[in-house]
PDB file of C-alpha atoms in Angstrom:
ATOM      1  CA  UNK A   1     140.080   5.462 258.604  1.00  0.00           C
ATOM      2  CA  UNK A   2     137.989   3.735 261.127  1.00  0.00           C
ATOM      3  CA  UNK A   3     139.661   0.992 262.932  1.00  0.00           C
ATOM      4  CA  UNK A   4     136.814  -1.827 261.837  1.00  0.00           C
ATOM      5  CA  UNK A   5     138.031  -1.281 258.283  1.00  0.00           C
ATOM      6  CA  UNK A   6     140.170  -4.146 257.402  1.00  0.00           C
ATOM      7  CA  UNK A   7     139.190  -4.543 253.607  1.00  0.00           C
ATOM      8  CA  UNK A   8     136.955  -2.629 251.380  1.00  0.00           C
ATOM      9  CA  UNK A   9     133.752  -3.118 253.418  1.00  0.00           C
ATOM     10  CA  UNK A  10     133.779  -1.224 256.856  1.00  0.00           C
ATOM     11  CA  UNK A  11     133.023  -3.352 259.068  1.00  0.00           C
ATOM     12  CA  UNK A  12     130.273  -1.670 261.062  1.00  0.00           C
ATOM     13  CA  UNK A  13     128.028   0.760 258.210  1.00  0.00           C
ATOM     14  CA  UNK A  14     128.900  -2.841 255.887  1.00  0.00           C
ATOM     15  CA  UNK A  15     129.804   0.285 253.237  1.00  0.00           C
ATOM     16  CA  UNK A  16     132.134  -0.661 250.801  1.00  0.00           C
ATOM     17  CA  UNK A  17     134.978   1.232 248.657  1.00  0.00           C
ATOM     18  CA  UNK A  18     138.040   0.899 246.968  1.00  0.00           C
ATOM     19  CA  UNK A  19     139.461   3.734 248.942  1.00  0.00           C
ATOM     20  CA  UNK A  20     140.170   1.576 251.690  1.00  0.00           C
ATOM     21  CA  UNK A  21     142.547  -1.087 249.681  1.00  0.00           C
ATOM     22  CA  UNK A  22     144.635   1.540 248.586  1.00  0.00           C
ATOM     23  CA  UNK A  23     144.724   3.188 251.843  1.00  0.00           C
ATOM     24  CA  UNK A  24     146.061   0.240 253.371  1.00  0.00           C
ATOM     25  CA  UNK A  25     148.038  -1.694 251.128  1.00  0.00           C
ATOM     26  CA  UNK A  26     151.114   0.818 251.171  1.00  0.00           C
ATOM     27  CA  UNK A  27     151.030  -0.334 255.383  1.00  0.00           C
ATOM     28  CA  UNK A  28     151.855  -3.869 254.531  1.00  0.00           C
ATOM     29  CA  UNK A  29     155.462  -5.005 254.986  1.00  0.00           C
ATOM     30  CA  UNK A  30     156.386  -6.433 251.747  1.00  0.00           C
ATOM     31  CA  UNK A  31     156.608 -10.038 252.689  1.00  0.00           C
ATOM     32  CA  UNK A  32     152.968  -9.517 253.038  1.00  0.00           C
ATOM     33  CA  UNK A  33     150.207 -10.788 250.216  1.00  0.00           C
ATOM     34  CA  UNK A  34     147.468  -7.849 250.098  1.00  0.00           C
ATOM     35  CA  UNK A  35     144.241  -9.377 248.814  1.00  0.00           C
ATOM     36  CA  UNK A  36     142.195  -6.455 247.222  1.00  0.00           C
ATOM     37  CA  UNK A  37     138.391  -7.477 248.895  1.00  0.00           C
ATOM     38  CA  UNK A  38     135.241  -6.403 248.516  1.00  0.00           C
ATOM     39  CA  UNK A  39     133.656  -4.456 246.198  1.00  0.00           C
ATOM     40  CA  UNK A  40     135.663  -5.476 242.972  1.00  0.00           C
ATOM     41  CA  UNK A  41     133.224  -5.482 240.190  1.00  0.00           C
ATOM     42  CA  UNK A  42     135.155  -4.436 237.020  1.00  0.00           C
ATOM     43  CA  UNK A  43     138.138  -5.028 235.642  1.00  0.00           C
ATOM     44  CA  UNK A  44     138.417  -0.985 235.891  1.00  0.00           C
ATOM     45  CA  UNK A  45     138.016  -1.955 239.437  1.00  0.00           C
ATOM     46  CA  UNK A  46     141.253  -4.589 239.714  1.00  0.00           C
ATOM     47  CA  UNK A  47     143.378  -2.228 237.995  1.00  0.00           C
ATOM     48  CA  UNK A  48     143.040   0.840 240.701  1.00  0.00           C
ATOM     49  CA  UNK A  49     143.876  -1.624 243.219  1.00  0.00           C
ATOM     50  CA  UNK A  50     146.810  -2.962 241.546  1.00  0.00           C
ATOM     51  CA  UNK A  51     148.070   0.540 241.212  1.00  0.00           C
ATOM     52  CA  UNK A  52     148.059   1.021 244.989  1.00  0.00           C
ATOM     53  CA  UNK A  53     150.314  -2.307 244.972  1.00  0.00           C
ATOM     54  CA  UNK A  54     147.555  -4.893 245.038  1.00  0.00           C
ATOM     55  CA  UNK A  55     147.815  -8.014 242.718  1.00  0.00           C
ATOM     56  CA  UNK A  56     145.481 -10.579 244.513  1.00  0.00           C
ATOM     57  CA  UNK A  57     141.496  -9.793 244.535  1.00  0.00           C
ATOM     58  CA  UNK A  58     139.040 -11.436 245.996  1.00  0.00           C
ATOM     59  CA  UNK A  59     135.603 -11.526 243.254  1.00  0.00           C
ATOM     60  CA  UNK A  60     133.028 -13.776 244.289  1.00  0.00           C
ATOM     61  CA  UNK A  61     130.462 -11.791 245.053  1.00  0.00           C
ATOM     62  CA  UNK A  62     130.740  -9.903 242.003  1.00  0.00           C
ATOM     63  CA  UNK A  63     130.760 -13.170 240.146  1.00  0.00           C
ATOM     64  CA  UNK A  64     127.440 -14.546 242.153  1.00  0.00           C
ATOM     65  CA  UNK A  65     125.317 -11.495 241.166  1.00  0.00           C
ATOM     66  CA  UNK A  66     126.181 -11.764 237.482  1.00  0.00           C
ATOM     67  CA  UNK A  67     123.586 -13.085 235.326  1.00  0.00           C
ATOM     68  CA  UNK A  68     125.914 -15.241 233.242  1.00  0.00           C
ATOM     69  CA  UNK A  69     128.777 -15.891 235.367  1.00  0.00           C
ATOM     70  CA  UNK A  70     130.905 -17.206 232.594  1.00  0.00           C
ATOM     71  CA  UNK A  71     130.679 -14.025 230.765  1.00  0.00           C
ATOM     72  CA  UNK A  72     131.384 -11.826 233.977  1.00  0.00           C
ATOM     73  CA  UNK A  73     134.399 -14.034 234.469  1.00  0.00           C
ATOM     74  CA  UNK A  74     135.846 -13.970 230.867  1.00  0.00           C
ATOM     75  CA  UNK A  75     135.533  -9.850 231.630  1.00  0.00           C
ATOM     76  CA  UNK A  76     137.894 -10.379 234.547  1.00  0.00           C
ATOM     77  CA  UNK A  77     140.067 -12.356 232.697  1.00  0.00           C
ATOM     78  CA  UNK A  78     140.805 -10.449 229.832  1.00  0.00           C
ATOM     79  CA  UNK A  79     143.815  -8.199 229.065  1.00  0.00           C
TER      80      UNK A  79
END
C-alpha cells in the first residue's frame, strides 16, 4: 500500500477505495477509533467497512452530491 494512503483516498492519484479501510483498520491498536473515510456512498458501503472492524464513517461528501440529501441520509440511517 503506498505510504500517502492514510484513508480511502490515496493521497497522491486522489483515487479512492474501500480496500484501503480494511487494509488498515486491523493495524490499529484497539484503544484506537478507526473512522472509515472517503468514498462511503451506500449503506452496502458502511457495512464492508464495519466488517474489517470499522464502526465510525465519515459521509459528507456522499451526502453533498445527493440530490435530496434528506433522502440519501434516511438510506444511511436505516437498518
Amino acid at each position: 500500500m503506498p505510504s500517502a494512503m492514510r484513508n480511502n483516498r490515496n493521497l497522491k492519484t486522489m483515487e479512492t477505495t474501500l480496500t484501503a479501510a480494511g487494509n488498515l483498520a486491523p493495524k490499529v491498536s484497539p484503544d484506537r477509533v478507526v473512522v472509515g473515510e472517503s468514498r462511503s456512498s451506500t449503506p452496502r458501503d458502511l457495512q464492508r467497512m464495519a466488517a474489517a472492524g470499522i464502526t465510525t464513517f465519515l459521509v459528507g461528501e456522499s451526502l453533498m452530491r445527493a440530490p435530496d440529501v434528506e433522502a440519501a441520509a434516511r438510506m444511511f440511517l436505516a437498518k
